[in-house]
Amino acid sequence: MEEEARCFLGRFVQEFPAVLEEGSPLPVRPMSCKVSLEELDGECLELGLRLLAVRGAPAGLSALLCQTALSQLLQNNLLPFHCPHEGDDNQEEEQQVVLLQSEAVQRLFLNKLIDGALAWHQNFPKLSTSPSRFLLCSVHAIKNTRRKMEDKHLALAEFNQLFGIQDGVECAYYALFDGHGGVDAATFAATHLHVALSKQEGLRSDTATAFKTAFKHTDDIFKSKAKRERLRSGTTAVAVLIQGQELTVAWLGDSQAMLVRKGQAVTLMDPHKPDREVTLTRSPMYLEMQTAQQHSCAGTRTMCCWHAMAFLMQSNLQRSLIWSWMLSICLVTPRAGQTLCWNSLRTLLD
């Protein structure tokens, strides 16, 4: 692995023998023209990983280079990159959200990445460039009859390396986002959900709460972006986090994840589909608890579900945005043979 990393660095510094000059075109296109401080981490990491992936960089080395470059970027004074406020209908919100000139700040990030590659090429550090175990991953996507592919996915076996996590527990993250009404929401979630998850202090001790908080935070910052840029797309989500021998699954909507153990399918989730018995009438939120017995090849286990649901009624003619988030997190502990599932729904009317 080290030899592969050294070979890549040799090729990379031949293409980028020095940092990018001011005003020169970027070698990869940023995701947006303006980026908020809350979006900066995700967009920088996505840009860096994309730049390195198309050049054949080892995944572990890419994660470490991007993590190092982002850490250095965040130590800089970003005031020169602030966008001036525009006097429009969203002026009040614009004053609350600090926006940066994306191309300029991304140029600085890429220069940090190039500087790191040049330094490591000269003096390769002793770094763990890949997880100690190998996780085989393959991807197949079908657009069908749609004009554009609106789905996104992310396979990140180097979760710890990308976020500088050194707690001794190897983590891998996989996610799928089924976009509708455009690709913006799916792209945003694929870029930012894992970043928000990595920043949760209780990620290791309370993964369920960490996932819920990360989903809500991603929803909040996308809602702000959608309002600024008049975006109207949405997405489902299913995300898997592997921490050592522990598997956590979180989802929104009807995208699904399946676990196969010794050739047998193990139910992990109950997807949110329109045909579920939900009445579309406005009523207060309520909480219920259900306990059911499930049978598997390993014997009988108990599944406890807490459902928090809110109902609303909307005319088909209404043009107001409705943000409905139903979050379910399924924590599977192989040793205990139990499944715990938390469900919640947050509805915001704009």
CSV table of C-alpha atoms in Angstrom, one decimal:
chain,number,residue,atom,x,y,z
A,1,MET,CA,0.0,0.0,0.0
A,2,GLU,CA,2.8,2.4,0.8
A,3,GLU,CA,4.5,1.7,-2.5
A,4,GLU,CA,1.2,2.4,-4.3
A,5,ALA,CA,0.9,5.7,-2.4
A,6,ARG,CA,4.4,6.8,-3.3
A,7,CYS,CA,3.8,6.0,-7.0
A,8,PHE,CA,0.7,8.1,-7.0
A,9,LEU,CA,2.4,11.0,-5.3
A,10,GLY,CA,5.1,10.9,-8.0
A,11,ARG,CA,2.5,11.2,-10.8
A,12,PHE,CA,0.5,13.8,-8.9
A,13,VAL,CA,3.4,16.2,-8.3
A,14,GLN,CA,4.3,15.9,-12.0
A,15,GLU,CA,0.9,17.3,-12.9
A,16,PHE,CA,0.9,19.8,-10.0
A,17,PRO,CA,4.5,20.8,-9.4
A,18,ALA,CA,3.4,24.0,-7.7
A,19,VAL,CA,0.2,25.5,-6.2
A,20,LEU,CA,-2.5,26.9,-8.4
A,21,GLU,CA,-1.9,30.5,-9.4
A,22,GLU,CA,-4.5,33.2,-8.7
A,23,GLY,CA,-7.0,33.4,-11.5
A,24,SER,CA,-6.0,30.1,-13.1
A,25,PRO,CA,-8.9,27.6,-13.7
A,26,LEU,CA,-9.5,25.0,-11.1
A,27,PRO,CA,-8.7,21.4,-12.1
A,28,VAL,CA,-12.1,20.3,-10.8
A,29,ARG,CA,-15.4,22.3,-10.7
A,30,PRO,CA,-16.8,23.3,-7.3
A,31,MET,CA,-20.3,22.1,-6.4
A,32,SER,CA,-21.7,25.7,-5.9
A,33,CYS,CA,-20.8,29.3,-6.5
A,34,LYS,CA,-21.4,30.2,-2.8
A,35,VAL,CA,-20.9,28.0,0.2
A,36,SER,CA,-21.8,28.6,3.8
A,37,LEU,CA,-19.5,27.9,6.7
A,38,GLU,CA,-21.6,24.9,7.6
A,39,GLU,CA,-21.3,23.5,4.1
A,40,LEU,CA,-17.5,24.2,3.8
A,41,ASP,CA,-16.2,21.0,5.2
A,42,GLY,CA,-18.4,18.8,3.1
A,43,GLU,CA,-17.8,20.6,-0.1
A,44,CYS,CA,-14.0,20.8,0.4
A,45,LEU,CA,-13.8,17.1,1.1
A,46,GLU,CA,-16.0,16.2,-1.8
A,47,LEU,CA,-13.9,18.3,-4.1
A,48,GLY,CA,-10.6,16.9,-2.9
A,49,LEU,CA,-11.8,13.3,-3.1
A,50,ARG,CA,-13.2,13.8,-6.6
A,51,LEU,CA,-9.9,15.4,-7.8
A,52,LEU,CA,-7.9,12.5,-6.4
A,53,ALA,CA,-10.2,9.7,-7.4
A,54,VAL,CA,-10.2,10.5,-11.2
A,55,ARG,CA,-6.4,10.4,-11.0
A,56,GLY,CA,-6.3,7.0,-9.4
A,57,ALA,CA,-5.2,7.9,-5.9
A,58,PRO,CA,-5.4,5.1,-3.3
A,59,ALA,CA,-8.5,5.7,-1.2
A,60,GLY,CA,-6.7,5.8,2.1
A,61,LEU,CA,-4.1,8.3,0.9
A,62,SER,CA,-6.9,10.5,-0.6
A,63,ALA,CA,-8.7,10.6,2.8
A,64,LEU,CA,-5.6,11.6,4.6
A,65,LEU,CA,-4.6,14.3,2.1
A,66,CYS,CA,-8.1,15.8,2.2
A,67,GLN,CA,-8.3,15.7,6.0
A,68,THR,CA,-4.9,17.4,6.3
A,69,ALA,CA,-5.7,20.0,3.8
A,70,LEU,CA,-9.1,20.8,5.4
A,71,SER,CA,-7.5,21.1,8.8
A,72,GLN,CA,-5.0,23.6,7.5
A,73,LEU,CA,-7.7,25.5,5.6
A,74,LEU,CA,-9.8,26.0,8.7
A,75,GLN,CA,-6.8,27.6,10.5
A,76,ASN,CA,-6.8,30.4,7.9
A,77,ASN,CA,-8.7,33.7,8.2
A,78,LEU,CA,-11.6,33.2,5.9
A,79,LEU,CA,-12.9,36.8,6.1
A,80,PRO,CA,-11.4,37.7,2.6
A,81,PHE,CA,-13.7,35.1,1.1
A,82,HIS,CA,-16.9,36.4,2.5
A,83,CYS,CA,-19.6,37.3,0.0
A,84,PRO,CA,-21.2,40.8,0.3
A,85,HIS,CA,-24.8,40.8,1.4
A,86,GLU,CA,-27.4,41.4,-1.3
A,87,GLY,CA,-30.4,43.4,-0.7
A,88,ASP,CA,-33.2,41.0,-1.7
A,89,ASP,CA,-36.1,39.2,-0.1
A,90,ASN,CA,-33.8,36.8,1.7
A,91,GLN,CA,-31.7,39.6,3.2
A,92,GLU,CA,-32.7,38.8,6.8
A,93,GLU,CA,-31.6,35.1,6.4
A,94,GLU,CA,-28.5,36.1,4.4
A,95,GLN,CA,-27.4,38.1,7.4
A,96,GLN,CA,-27.6,35.0,9.6
A,97,VAL,CA,-25.8,32.7,7.1
A,98,VAL,CA,-22.2,33.6,6.3
A,99,LEU,CA,-21.5,32.8,2.6
A,100,LEU,CA,-18.1,32.4,1.1
A,101,GLN,CA,-17.0,32.7,-2.5
A,102,SER,CA,-16.7,29.1,-3.4
A,103,GLU,CA,-14.1,29.2,-6.1
A,104,ALA,CA,-11.7,31.3,-4.1
A,105,VAL,CA,-11.9,29.3,-0.9
A,106,GLN,CA,-11.7,26.0,-2.8
A,107,ARG,CA,-8.6,27.2,-4.6
A,108,LEU,CA,-7.0,27.8,-1.2
A,109,PHE,CA,-8.1,24.3,-0.1
A,110,LEU,CA,-6.7,22.7,-3.3
A,111,ASN,CA,-3.4,24.5,-2.7
A,112,LYS,CA,-3.2,23.1,0.8
A,113,LEU,CA,-3.8,19.7,-0.7
A,114,ILE,CA,-1.1,20.2,-3.3
A,115,ASP,CA,1.3,21.5,-0.7
A,116,GLY,CA,0.6,18.4,1.3
A,117,ALA,CA,1.2,16.1,-1.6
A,118,LEU,CA,4.5,17.9,-2.5
A,119,ALA,CA,5.7,17.5,1.1
A,120,TRP,CA,4.8,13.9,1.4
A,121,HIS,CA,6.4,13.1,-1.9
A,122,GLN,CA,9.7,14.5,-0.6
A,123,ASN,CA,9.3,12.9,2.9
A,124,PHE,CA,6.7,10.3,3.1
A,125,PRO,CA,5.2,10.2,6.6
A,126,LYS,CA,4.5,7.0,8.6
A,127,LEU,CA,0.7,7.0,8.2
A,128,SER,CA,-2.0,4.4,8.2
A,129,THR,CA,-3.3,4.9,4.7
A,130,SER,CA,-6.0,2.2,4.8
A,131,PRO,CA,-8.1,0.3,7.3
A,132,SER,CA,-6.6,-2.9,8.6
A,133,ARG,CA,-9.4,-5.0,7.2
A,134,PHE,CA,-10.6,-5.2,3.6
A,135,LEU,CA,-14.3,-4.5,2.9
A,136,LEU,CA,-15.4,-5.5,-0.6
A,137,CYS,CA,-17.7,-3.0,-2.2
A,138,SER,CA,-19.4,-2.9,-5.6
A,139,VAL,CA,-21.9,-0.4,-7.1
A,140,HIS,CA,-24.5,-0.7,-9.8
A,141,ALA,CA,-26.8,2.1,-10.8
A,142,ILE,CA,-29.7,2.3,-13.3
A,143,LYS,CA,-31.2,5.5,-14.6
A,144,ASN,CA,-34.1,3.8,-16.3
A,145,THR,CA,-36.2,6.2,-18.4
A,146,ARG,CA,-35.4,9.3,-16.5
A,147,ARG,CA,-33.6,12.1,-18.3
A,148,LYS,CA,-30.9,12.5,-15.6
A,149,MET,CA,-29.7,10.2,-12.9
A,150,GLU,CA,-31.1,11.6,-9.6
A,151,ASP,CA,-29.6,9.1,-7.2
A,152,LYS,CA,-26.3,9.4,-5.3
A,153,HIS,CA,-24.3,7.0,-3.2
A,154,LEU,CA,-21.2,7.1,-1.1
A,155,ALA,CA,-18.9,4.2,0.0
A,156,LEU,CA,-16.4,5.4,2.6
A,157,ALA,CA,-14.3,2.6,4.2
A,158,GLU,CA,-11.8,5.2,5.2
A,159,PHE,CA,-14.2,7.1,7.6
A,160,ASN,CA,-11.6,7.4,10.4
A,161,GLN,CA,-8.9,8.6,8.1
A,162,LEU,CA,-11.1,11.2,6.5
A,163,PHE,CA,-12.1,12.7,9.8
A,164,GLY,CA,-8.9,12.1,11.8
A,165,ILE,CA,-10.7,9.7,14.3
A,166,GLN,CA,-8.2,7.8,16.4
A,167,ASP,CA,-10.2,6.0,19.0
A,168,GLY,CA,-9.0,2.5,18.0
A,169,VAL,CA,-12.4,1.5,16.5
A,170,GLU,CA,-12.4,1.2,12.7
A,171,CYS,CA,-15.4,2.8,11.0
A,172,ALA,CA,-16.8,2.4,7.5
A,173,TYR,CA,-19.8,4.4,6.1
A,174,TYR,CA,-22.1,3.5,3.2
A,175,ALA,CA,-25.1,5.5,2.0
A,176,LEU,CA,-27.6,5.6,-0.8
A,177,PHE,CA,-29.8,8.6,-1.7
A,178,ASP,CA,-32.8,8.3,-4.1
A,179,GLY,CA,-33.4,11.8,-5.3
A,180,HIS,CA,-36.7,13.1,-6.7
A,181,GLY,CA,-37.6,16.4,-8.4
A,182,GLY,CA,-33.9,16.9,-9.2
A,183,VAL,CA,-30.6,15.7,-7.9
A,184,ASP,CA,-29.8,18.7,-5.6
A,185,ALA,CA,-31.1,17.2,-2.4
A,186,ALA,CA,-29.5,13.8,-3.0
A,187,THR,CA,-26.2,15.4,-3.9
A,188,PHE,CA,-26.3,17.6,-0.8
A,189,ALA,CA,-27.1,14.7,1.5
A,190,ALA,CA,-24.3,12.5,0.0
A,191,THR,CA,-21.9,15.4,0.6
A,192,HIS,CA,-22.9,16.5,4.1
A,193,LEU,CA,-24.6,13.7,6.1
A,194,HIS,CA,-21.4,11.8,6.9
A,195,VAL,CA,-19.6,15.0,7.8
A,196,ALA,CA,-22.4,15.9,10.3
A,197,LEU,CA,-22.3,12.4,11.7
A,198,SER,CA,-18.5,12.5,12.2
A,199,LYS,CA,-18.9,15.7,14.4
A,200,GLN,CA,-21.3,14.1,16.9
A,201,GLU,CA,-19.6,13.7,20.3
A,202,GLY,CA,-21.7,10.6,21.1
A,203,LEU,CA,-21.0,8.8,17.8
A,204,ARG,CA,-19.4,5.9,19.6
A,205,SER,CA,-21.4,5.8,22.8
A,206,ASP,CA,-24.9,6.6,21.4
A,207,THR,CA,-24.9,6.1,17.6
A,208,ALA,CA,-28.7,6.3,17.4
A,209,THR,CA,-28.8,9.8,18.7
A,210,ALA,CA,-25.8,10.8,16.7
A,211,PHE,CA,-27.5,9.7,13.5
A,212,LYS,CA,-30.8,11.5,14.4
A,213,THR,CA,-28.9,14.7,15.1
A,214,ALA,CA,-26.9,14.4,11.9
A,215,PHE,CA,-30.0,13.9,9.8
A,216,LYS,CA,-31.7,16.9,11.4
A,217,HIS,CA,-28.7,19.1,10.9
A,218,THR,CA,-28.3,18.1,7.3
A,219,ASP,CA,-32.0,18.9,6.8
A,220,ASP,CA,-31.6,22.3,8.4
A,221,ILE,CA,-28.7,23.4,6.3
A,222,PHE,CA,-30.3,22.1,3.1
A,223,LYS,CA,-33.5,23.9,4.0
A,224,SER,CA,-31.5,27.1,4.2
A,225,LYS,CA,-29.7,26.5,0.9
A,226,ALA,CA,-33.0,25.5,-0.8
A,227,LYS,CA,-34.5,28.8,0.3
A,228,ARG,CA,-31.6,30.9,-0.9
A,229,GLU,CA,-31.3,29.1,-4.2
A,230,ARG,CA,-35.0,28.2,-4.7
A,231,LEU,CA,-34.4,24.5,-4.9
A,232,ARG,CA,-37.4,22.1,-4.8
A,233,SER,CA,-35.9,18.6,-4.9
A,234,GLY,CA,-36.0,15.9,-2.3
A,235,THR,CA,-34.4,12.6,-1.5
A,236,THR,CA,-34.7,9.4,0.5
A,237,ALA,CA,-31.7,8.2,2.5
A,238,VAL,CA,-30.4,5.0,3.9
A,239,ALA,CA,-27.0,5.0,5.6
A,240,VAL,CA,-24.9,2.3,7.3
A,241,LEU,CA,-22.1,2.8,9.8
A,242,ILE,CA,-19.9,-0.1,10.7
A,243,GLN,CA,-18.0,0.4,14.0
A,244,GLY,CA,-15.8,-2.6,14.7
A,245,GLN,CA,-18.4,-5.4,15.0
A,246,GLU,CA,-21.4,-3.1,15.4
A,247,LEU,CA,-23.7,-2.2,12.5
A,248,THR,CA,-26.0,0.8,12.6
A,249,VAL,CA,-28.6,1.5,9.9
A,250,ALA,CA,-30.5,4.8,9.6
A,251,TRP,CA,-33.0,5.7,6.9
A,252,LEU,CA,-35.6,8.1,5.6
A,253,GLY,CA,-38.2,7.1,3.0
A,254,ASP,CA,-38.3,3.8,1.1
A,255,SER,CA,-34.7,3.2,0.2
A,256,GLN,CA,-33.6,-0.1,1.8
A,257,ALA,CA,-30.6,-1.9,3.2
A,258,MET,CA,-30.5,-5.7,3.6
A,259,LEU,CA,-28.2,-7.8,5.8
A,260,VAL,CA,-27.5,-11.4,4.7
A,261,ARG,CA,-26.1,-13.7,7.4
A,262,LYS,CA,-25.1,-17.3,6.4
A,263,GLY,CA,-27.3,-17.0,3.3
A,264,GLN,CA,-30.3,-15.8,5.2
A,265,ALA,CA,-31.8,-12.4,5.0
A,266,VAL,CA,-32.1,-10.5,8.3
A,267,THR,CA,-34.7,-7.7,8.5
A,268,LEU,CA,-33.1,-4.5,9.5
A,269,MET,CA,-35.7,-1.9,8.7
A,270,ASP,CA,-39.3,-1.1,7.8
A,271,PRO,CA,-39.2,1.4,4.9
A,272,HIS,CA,-41.4,4.4,4.9
A,273,LYS,CA,-43.9,3.8,2.0
A,274,PRO,CA,-47.0,5.7,1.1
A,275,ASP,CA,-49.2,2.6,1.6
A,276,ARG,CA,-48.4,2.5,5.3
A,277,GLU,CA,-51.5,3.0,7.4
A,278,VAL,CA,-51.2,6.7,7.9
A,279,THR,CA,-54.3,9.0,7.8
A,280,LEU,CA,-53.5,12.4,6.2
A,281,THR,CA,-55.5,14.5,8.7
A,282,ARG,CA,-54.0,17.1,11.0
A,283,SER,CA,-53.6,15.8,14.5
A,284,PRO,CA,-51.2,16.4,17.4
A,285,MET,CA,-48.0,14.3,17.6
A,286,TYR,CA,-48.3,11.1,19.6
A,287,LEU,CA,-45.9,8.5,20.9
A,288,GLU,CA,-46.5,4.8,21.0
A,289,MET,CA,-44.4,1.8,21.8
A,290,GLN,CA,-44.7,-1.6,20.1
A,291,THR,CA,-43.1,-4.9,21.0
A,292,ALA,CA,-43.1,-7.8,18.7
A,293,GLN,CA,-41.4,-11.1,18.4
A,294,GLN,CA,-39.3,-11.9,15.3
A,295,HIS,CA,-38.0,-15.3,14.4
A,296,SER,CA,-34.7,-15.8,12.6
A,297,CYS,CA,-32.2,-18.6,12.0
A,298,ALA,CA,-30.6,-17.7,15.3
A,299,GLY,CA,-33.8,-18.1,17.3
A,300,THR,CA,-36.3,-15.6,18.7
A,301,ARG,CA,-35.4,-12.0,19.4
A,302,THR,CA,-37.3,-9.0,20.6
A,303,MET,CA,-37.9,-5.8,18.5
A,304,CYS,CA,-38.9,-2.7,20.4
A,305,CYS,CA,-40.2,0.2,18.3
A,306,TRP,CA,-41.0,3.8,19.4
A,307,HIS,CA,-43.0,5.7,16.8
A,308,ALA,CA,-43.4,9.4,16.9
A,309,MET,CA,-45.7,10.5,14.0
A,310,ALA,CA,-47.3,13.8,13.0
A,311,PHE,CA,-50.1,14.0,10.4
A,312,LEU,CA,-50.9,16.9,8.2
A,313,MET,CA,-53.4,17.6,5.4
A,314,GLN,CA,-52.3,19.5,2.3
A,315,SER,CA,-54.3,20.4,-0.8
A,316,ASN,CA,-52.8,19.3,-4.1
A,317,LEU,CA,-53.1,22.9,-5.2
A,318,GLN,CA,-51.0,24.3,-2.4
A,319,ARG,CA,-47.5,25.4,-3.5
A,320,SER,CA,-46.0,25.7,0.0
A,321,LEU,CA,-43.0,23.6,0.7
A,322,ILE,CA,-43.5,20.7,3.0
A,323,TRP,CA,-40.5,19.2,4.7
A,324,SER,CA,-41.3,15.8,6.1
A,325,TRP,CA,-38.6,13.8,7.8
A,326,MET,CA,-39.2,10.4,9.2
A,327,LEU,CA,-36.1,9.0,10.8
A,328,SER,CA,-35.6,5.4,11.8
A,329,ILE,CA,-32.5,4.0,13.2
A,330,CYS,CA,-31.9,0.3,13.6
A,331,LEU,CA,-29.1,-0.8,15.8
A,332,VAL,CA,-28.0,-4.4,15.4
A,333,THR,CA,-25.8,-6.0,18.1
A,334,PRO,CA,-24.9,-9.6,16.9
A,335,ARG,CA,-23.9,-10.8,20.3
A,336,ALA,CA,-27.2,-9.8,22.0
A,337,GLY,CA,-29.3,-10.8,19.0
A,338,GLN,CA,-31.6,-7.8,19.5
A,339,THR,CA,-32.9,-5.1,17.3
A,340,LEU,CA,-33.9,-1.7,18.6
A,341,CYS,CA,-35.6,0.7,16.3
A,342,TRP,CA,-36.4,4.4,16.8
A,343,ASN,CA,-38.8,6.2,14.5
A,344,SER,CA,-39.5,10.0,14.5
A,345,LEU,CA,-41.2,12.4,12.2
A,346,ARG,CA,-40.5,16.1,11.9
A,347,THR,CA,-42.8,18.2,9.7
A,348,LEU,CA,-41.9,21.8,8.9
A,349,LEU,CA,-44.2,24.1,6.9
A,350,ASP,CA,-42.6,27.0,5.0
